[in-house]
Amino acid sequence: MQVPAKLWSLTATEVLSLIERDLLTAEDYAKELLSRIELRDGVVKAWQYLDPDLVLSQARALDRVPRDQRGRLHGVAIAVKDIMDTKDMPAEYGSVLYRGNRPSADASPVEILRRAGALIVGKTTTTEFAVLNSGPGTTNPHDANRTPGGSSAGSAAAVADFHVPLSLGTQTGGSVIRPASYTGTYAMKPTYNTVSGGGVKVASLEFDTIGYFARSIDDLKLATDVLRVTAQKPVGKTALNDVKVGFVKSPFWLSAGPGTIAAMAKAAEILRRHGVAVEDVEFPDAFSDATTLRRMFDVVFAADAGAAFYKDYLMDTSRTMLDPAIRAFVDEAPKLSRADVRQAFDYYAALRPVLDEIAERYSALVTPSATDEAPLGLGDMGSSVFNSVWTAAHMPVIHVPAFVGPNGMPVGLSLVARQYDDQHLLSIARILGGPLMSEGGWQETLVSSDS
Amino acid sequence: MQVPAKLWSLTATEVLSLIERDLLTAEDYAKELLSRIELRDGVVKAWQYLDPDLVLSQARALDRVPRDQRGRLHGVAIAVKDIMDTKDMPAEYGSVLYRGNRPSADASPVEILRRAGALIVGKTTTTEFAVLNSGPGTTNPHDANRTPGGSSAGSAAAVADFHVPLSLGTQTGGSVIRPASYTGTYAMKPTYNTVSGGGVKVASLEFDTIGYFARSIDDLKLATDVLRVTAQKPVGKTALNDVKVGFVKSPFWLSAGPGTIAAMAKAAEILRRHGVAVEDVEFPDAFSDATTLRRMFDVVFAADAGAAFYKDYLMDTSRTMLDPAIRAFVDEAPKLSRADVRQAFDYYAALRPVLDEIAERYSALVTPSATDEAPLGLGDMGSSVFNSVWTAAHMPVIHVPAFVGPNGMPVGLSLVARQYDDQHLLSIARILGGPLMSEGGWQETLVSSDS
C-alpha cells in the first residue's frame, strides 16, 4: 500500500490504519497537519491556541510508545473546544476574564482521549462561555464570508477544513449540530451525560452535552467507543428496506429556509427510492407549540446560567470583563418566578419519555439540523431552534452533511434516536448515510481545490 | 459589650457582629479556632488539610481590607469538604489517586464564599469520591466510638465540635443531612443546582447537590443568601398557629429505629401543643414502594457514576489506587439495561412535580433525617434511605437537631419544601425551630465540657 498524498485529508480511521502498519509516524502526520493549518488558518481562524512545538513533541512521544502499549486512538489528531480544561494548554472559555488561564488537569473527555493515545493538537475557538452567538473571527471553510456556526465554531471549522479529523465540542442548544450543518461535517451529540463534562465550563447543567465532529460515521463511532458512551450492542438491521424512519418537521418548521426544506424533501425521496419506509411524524399536541417549547427552554437555561455564572460574575470585579449578556443572566435569575422554573424543568422532563416513545417506533427520526445554509457574515452564528428540543430531550443526534443549499453551501439533516440508543443510531446512520451522501448533492471541494 | 470567652463557640452571625464593631479581628478569631482545633482534632480528626500559617496569613490579609470593601462573610471561618477544588490547598477527593492534587482554581461555592470575605480554614475529610460509606478516621464529637456519618464526615464534625461555625458539604444520597443528624448540627441542602457545583468532583450529575452545616438557622440563611440560592421573598407567615406541617414517615419507615420513631412522635406532640396544624402525609401509591424507590435511585446513580468515574478509572493504571467499588461502577455501567436507565430517570422526573404538589399543601414537610442516632464504630457511616428520595426530588431540606436518642446521641428531623422554596423553608425552620429546640431534649454539652 502506498501512503497517500494529502495525509491531512484522511479520516481518523484511515490514519490509525497507516500508523498501525508502520506506514506513518505520528510525527510525520502531525507535520502534515501543521502545514495544512499554516496554509489555511489565516483565513479560517479555527484555533484559539496551537503550539506547533508542543504538538511535535507530543507526536514524538507517541511514536516512542511501544506497540503493545498503544491506545485505540494512537496518533489521531484531535482539536478541543476551548471551553474544556487542558493541563498543558490554556483554557480561556471564550472569555477575556480567563485570558491565560492554565488549568491543572484535563477535562474528562480530554483525559479519556489523551489516554487512548490521541494527539491533542490545540484549542479551538468558541463564543464567550459557549453561550453568546458571535465573537470569534472563525470563518466557514467553504465561504470565508459566512459563519461556521457556533458556539463550537473552531471545532467545526477545523474538521471541515481538514486541520484534524476529529474534534470535541459541546452543545447546550445547537452548538454542535448546527455548525456541523453549516460546515458540512458529520457530528454527534450523544445521549446527555454519557460522556462526563467534568472540567468543562458549565452553562446549563440540564442541557450541556459533550459532542464531536468528524468526517465519517466510522470516526464518530470510534470517538463514541473510546469515550465509552454506551458500549451496548448495535442494531442488527442492515438492509435499507428493513429501515423505517420518521420525518419530523417539528413545531419549528416555519423557521425552515429553502435549503432545509429542499433537504428534507430530497432525503425522503432518496430513502423511499432505496426501499426505506418513510413516515411523517408530528409532535404530540401537548408539546406542539413552538413558542412554549422555546420559552420553557429559555427558562431552564436562565435558571441554570444564573447559578453557573455567579462565580464568574463575582470574579469580574471591574464589570468590564464579562459580556453584558452574561452578567444579565446573573442579574435576572432572582427575578424568575419559582413556579415558572419548576414548570419549565417539569415540562422537558415530561417530554423525554414522550419523544423516546415516538422514536422507538422508528429506526431513527429525521429532522432539520439548521434553518438553512450558513448565513452571510460573522455577527450572527445562526439559530438553534431545530436543535434545542433534542438537546433538552437528552436524545442522541447524528448530523449527516448530505445536501446543498441555494448558494452552494452544505446543508445536513439530523438523525435522532431514543436516549441511550447511541450505538443503534450509529448503525442506522451508516446504513442511511450511503445513499444520502451519494445522492444528496453535497460535494466536498476543499481536498481537490487546495494542495 | 464584652467579647465573650470561648469565641470558638460563636455562630457566624455572632462573629460577624463582633468583627463589624471592631471588637474582634479575623486574626484573633482564627487563633482561637486553631487552639480549639489543636485541642480537639486529635480525637475528632475532621481535617484532611489544615495549614495554620496559611489560615493566619489569610486572616491578617482580611484584617487589612478596608471596611467599605468587606464582604458579607468578612472573617467568618469556613471548612470545605475535600471533594471541592481549592486554589491554595490540595483537593484529594478522598482518594489516594489524587494525593497531593493541587487545583489551579477554587470550586464555584468556595470562590463565592472567599469573595464574600470568608476565611477558608482547610479541607475536611470525606470518603473516596464522596461515594464510599467508610474511610476517614473522623469520629463523632459527641462519642468518639461512633461515626459522624458520611460522606461529609469532616464538615459535619468540624461544625459540631466548634472548629468552625460553617462548612460546605455535598449530598448525593444523604451525605449532608445524615451526618448533621448524627452530630447534632443544623444543615441545609438547597434546591438542586441553585448553587453551582463547578469544580466539585462529580459522582452523580443528576443527584449531587451542594449543602452546608451550621449551628443556627441564621447561619444557614447567611450561607444561603451569600451563595445566592434563590434570593426570593421569604414566607410572610410568622405565627406558629398559621403553620401547617405534613409528617411524612415515608415508604422507608420500617427502617426507623427507636430514636427516629421517638423524634417524629415528639415533634408532632410539641408542634401540636404550640398550635401548629399537624397532618400525616403518605406517598402516592405510584411512588410508595420502598424497594422501587431505592432501585430507581441506584440505577440512575450507577449510570451517572459509570460516566463520572471513567476518567479516574483510566488514570488508575496500576488498578490499585481506586477502591474496587469505584472501579466496579465503571465496569458495570455498560451492563445496565438501556430501558432500565430510561425508566429510572423518568421515574424520578415524574416524582418531582408530585412531591412539589404535596409539599405545596403544607408550610413544610417533616420527615426523618436518619434511621436513628449515629451507629457505633467507624466502619459503617449509616444509611441514606430517609434522604435519597428528597435529594433525587431536588427539593430543599433543612435539618433541625432537636432530639436525643436512646444512647444520648443527637437525632434530628428534616424539614422539606417545594423546589426553589428555599427562603420559605428557612422562614418555616426558624419558626418551628424555637419550640423544637427548646423542648426536643437535645442538649449541647461540648461548650461547657471543654475549656
PDB file of N, CA, C and O in Angstrom, chain B residues 99-127:
ATOM      1  N   ARG B  99      -3.774  12.073  45.632  1.00  0.00           N
ATOM      2  CA  ARG B  99      -2.926  12.547  46.730  1.00  0.00           C
ATOM      3  C   ARG B  99      -2.052  13.708  46.241  1.00  0.00           C
ATOM      4  O   ARG B  99      -1.389  13.625  45.217  1.00  0.00           O
ATOM      5  N   GLY B 100      -2.113  14.809  46.983  1.00  0.00           N
ATOM      6  CA  GLY B 100      -1.301  15.972  46.638  1.00  0.00           C
ATOM      7  C   GLY B 100      -1.815  16.774  45.456  1.00  0.00           C
ATOM      8  O   GLY B 100      -1.171  17.744  45.041  1.00  0.00           O
ATOM      9  N   ASN B 101      -2.956  16.430  44.919  1.00  0.00           N
ATOM     10  CA  ASN B 101      -3.539  17.157  43.777  1.00  0.00           C
ATOM     11  C   ASN B 101      -3.740  18.634  44.127  1.00  0.00           C
ATOM     12  O   ASN B 101      -4.356  18.960  45.130  1.00  0.00           O
ATOM     13  N   ARG B 102      -3.189  19.516  43.294  1.00  0.00           N
ATOM     14  CA  ARG B 102      -3.304  20.952  43.560  1.00  0.00           C
ATOM     15  C   ARG B 102      -4.054  21.621  42.417  1.00  0.00           C
ATOM     16  O   ARG B 102      -3.461  21.938  41.393  1.00  0.00           O
ATOM     17  N   PRO B 103      -5.327  21.857  42.572  1.00  0.00           N
ATOM     18  CA  PRO B 103      -6.102  22.519  41.503  1.00  0.00           C
ATOM     19  C   PRO B 103      -5.632  23.958  41.305  1.00  0.00           C
ATOM     20  O   PRO B 103      -5.065  24.577  42.214  1.00  0.00           O
ATOM     21  N   SER B 104      -5.908  24.476  40.121  1.00  0.00           N
ATOM     22  CA  SER B 104      -5.496  25.848  39.820  1.00  0.00           C
ATOM     23  C   SER B 104      -6.562  26.867  40.177  1.00  0.00           C
ATOM     24  O   SER B 104      -6.302  28.065  40.141  1.00  0.00           O
ATOM     25  N   ALA B 105      -7.762  26.417  40.518  1.00  0.00           N
ATOM     26  CA  ALA B 105      -8.856  27.359  40.786  1.00  0.00           C
ATOM     27  C   ALA B 105      -9.744  26.825  41.904  1.00  0.00           C
ATOM     28  O   ALA B 105      -9.755  25.629  42.189  1.00  0.00           O
ATOM     29  N   ASP B 106     -10.483  27.734  42.515  1.00  0.00           N
ATOM     30  CA  ASP B 106     -11.472  27.358  43.524  1.00  0.00           C
ATOM     31  C   ASP B 106     -12.733  26.811  42.854  1.00  0.00           C
ATOM     32  O   ASP B 106     -13.166  27.325  41.814  1.00  0.00           O
ATOM     33  N   ALA B 107     -13.332  25.809  43.466  1.00  0.00           N
ATOM     34  CA  ALA B 107     -14.673  25.393  43.061  1.00  0.00           C
ATOM     35  C   ALA B 107     -15.630  26.574  43.228  1.00  0.00           C
ATOM     36  O   ALA B 107     -15.370  27.494  44.009  1.00  0.00           O
ATOM     37  N   SER B 108     -16.719  26.525  42.506  1.00  0.00           N
ATOM     38  CA  SER B 108     -17.641  27.660  42.486  1.00  0.00           C
ATOM     39  C   SER B 108     -18.093  28.098  43.888  1.00  0.00           C
ATOM     40  O   SER B 108     -17.986  29.284  44.221  1.00  0.00           O
ATOM     41  N   PRO B 109     -18.575  27.191  44.748  1.00  0.00           N
ATOM     42  CA  PRO B 109     -19.016  27.673  46.070  1.00  0.00           C
ATOM     43  C   PRO B 109     -17.870  28.220  46.911  1.00  0.00           C
ATOM     44  O   PRO B 109     -18.080  29.150  47.709  1.00  0.00           O
ATOM     45  N   VAL B 110     -16.677  27.673  46.742  1.00  0.00           N
ATOM     46  CA  VAL B 110     -15.522  28.179  47.500  1.00  0.00           C
ATOM     47  C   VAL B 110     -15.180  29.593  47.037  1.00  0.00           C
ATOM     48  O   VAL B 110     -14.955  30.498  47.850  1.00  0.00           O
ATOM     49  N   GLU B 111     -15.158  29.774  45.734  1.00  0.00           N
ATOM     50  CA  GLU B 111     -14.852  31.103  45.185  1.00  0.00           C
ATOM     51  C   GLU B 111     -15.877  32.132  45.680  1.00  0.00           C
ATOM     52  O   GLU B 111     -15.518  33.249  46.061  1.00  0.00           O
ATOM     53  N   ILE B 112     -17.131  31.760  45.670  1.00  0.00           N
ATOM     54  CA  ILE B 112     -18.195  32.693  46.093  1.00  0.00           C
ATOM     55  C   ILE B 112     -18.013  33.070  47.563  1.00  0.00           C
ATOM     56  O   ILE B 112     -18.070  34.255  47.928  1.00  0.00           O
ATOM     57  N   LEU B 113     -17.757  32.075  48.416  1.00  0.00           N
ATOM     58  CA  LEU B 113     -17.576  32.369  49.844  1.00  0.00           C
ATOM     59  C   LEU B 113     -16.305  33.174  50.078  1.00  0.00           C
ATOM     60  O   LEU B 113     -16.288  34.121  50.878  1.00  0.00           O
ATOM     61  N   ARG B 114     -15.238  32.813  49.371  1.00  0.00           N
ATOM     62  CA  ARG B 114     -13.974  33.525  49.570  1.00  0.00           C
ATOM     63  C   ARG B 114     -14.136  34.988  49.167  1.00  0.00           C
ATOM     64  O   ARG B 114     -13.632  35.887  49.844  1.00  0.00           O
ATOM     65  N   ARG B 115     -14.852  35.230  48.056  1.00  0.00           N
ATOM     66  CA  ARG B 115     -15.042  36.621  47.612  1.00  0.00           C
ATOM     67  C   ARG B 115     -15.948  37.399  48.552  1.00  0.00           C
ATOM     68  O   ARG B 115     -15.958  38.628  48.533  1.00  0.00           O
ATOM     69  N   ALA B 116     -16.743  36.682  49.352  1.00  0.00           N
ATOM     70  CA  ALA B 116     -17.565  37.356  50.364  1.00  0.00           C
ATOM     71  C   ALA B 116     -16.778  37.595  51.650  1.00  0.00           C
ATOM     72  O   ALA B 116     -17.339  38.075  52.637  1.00  0.00           O
ATOM     73  N   GLY B 117     -15.480  37.260  51.645  1.00  0.00           N
ATOM     74  CA  GLY B 117     -14.645  37.535  52.811  1.00  0.00           C
ATOM     75  C   GLY B 117     -14.471  36.378  53.769  1.00  0.00           C
ATOM     76  O   GLY B 117     -13.893  36.542  54.846  1.00  0.00           O
ATOM     77  N   ALA B 118     -14.946  35.196  53.378  1.00  0.00           N
ATOM     78  CA  ALA B 118     -14.798  34.050  54.274  1.00  0.00           C
ATOM     79  C   ALA B 118     -13.326  33.671  54.433  1.00  0.00           C
ATOM     80  O   ALA B 118     -12.528  33.829  53.512  1.00  0.00           O
ATOM     81  N   LEU B 119     -12.998  33.187  55.603  1.00  0.00           N
ATOM     82  CA  LEU B 119     -11.676  32.653  55.891  1.00  0.00           C
ATOM     83  C   LEU B 119     -11.740  31.140  55.650  1.00  0.00           C
ATOM     84  O   LEU B 119     -12.376  30.412  56.429  1.00  0.00           O
ATOM     85  N   ILE B 120     -11.132  30.697  54.566  1.00  0.00           N
ATOM     86  CA  ILE B 120     -11.178  29.270  54.232  1.00  0.00           C
ATOM     87  C   ILE B 120     -10.134  28.564  55.095  1.00  0.00           C
ATOM     88  O   ILE B 120      -8.936  28.678  54.854  1.00  0.00           O
ATOM     89  N   VAL B 121     -10.594  27.850  56.107  1.00  0.00           N
ATOM     90  CA  VAL B 121      -9.691  27.315  57.128  1.00  0.00           C
ATOM     91  C   VAL B 121      -8.942  26.083  56.618  1.00  0.00           C
ATOM     92  O   VAL B 121      -7.749  25.916  56.886  1.00  0.00           O
ATOM     93  N   GLY B 122      -9.634  25.207  55.931  1.00  0.00           N
ATOM     94  CA  GLY B 122      -8.970  23.997  55.447  1.00  0.00           C
ATOM     95  C   GLY B 122      -9.957  23.066  54.804  1.00  0.00           C
ATOM     96  O   GLY B 122     -11.115  23.439  54.568  1.00  0.00           O
ATOM     97  N   LYS B 123      -9.480  21.860  54.533  1.00  0.00           N
ATOM     98  CA  LYS B 123     -10.277  20.859  53.841  1.00  0.00           C
ATOM     99  C   LYS B 123     -10.655  19.758  54.826  1.00  0.00           C
ATOM    100  O   LYS B 123      -9.813  19.276  55.599  1.00  0.00           O
ATOM    101  N   THR B 124     -11.906  19.356  54.780  1.00  0.00           N
ATOM    102  CA  THR B 124     -12.393  18.351  55.723  1.00  0.00           C
ATOM    103  C   THR B 124     -12.518  16.981  55.061  1.00  0.00           C
ATOM    104  O   THR B 124     -12.701  16.861  53.852  1.00  0.00           O
ATOM    105  N   THR B 125     -12.443  15.988  55.899  1.00  0.00           N
ATOM    106  CA  THR B 125     -12.403  14.603  55.426  1.00  0.00           C
ATOM    107  C   THR B 125     -13.690  14.199  54.702  1.00  0.00           C
ATOM    108  O   THR B 125     -14.778  14.687  54.993  1.00  0.00           O
ATOM    109  N   THR B 126     -13.535  13.248  53.800  1.00  0.00           N
ATOM    110  CA  THR B 126     -14.673  12.644  53.124  1.00  0.00           C
ATOM    111  C   THR B 126     -14.289  11.212  52.763  1.00  0.00           C
ATOM    112  O   THR B 126     -13.137  10.806  52.942  1.00  0.00           O
ATOM    113  N   THR B 127     -15.263  10.469  52.288  1.00  0.00           N
ATOM    114  CA  THR B 127     -14.952   9.129  51.798  1.00  0.00           C
ATOM    115  C   THR B 127     -14.507   9.234  50.344  1.00  0.00           C
ATOM    116  O   THR B 127     -14.610  10.295  49.729  1.00  0.00           O
TER     117      THR B 127
END
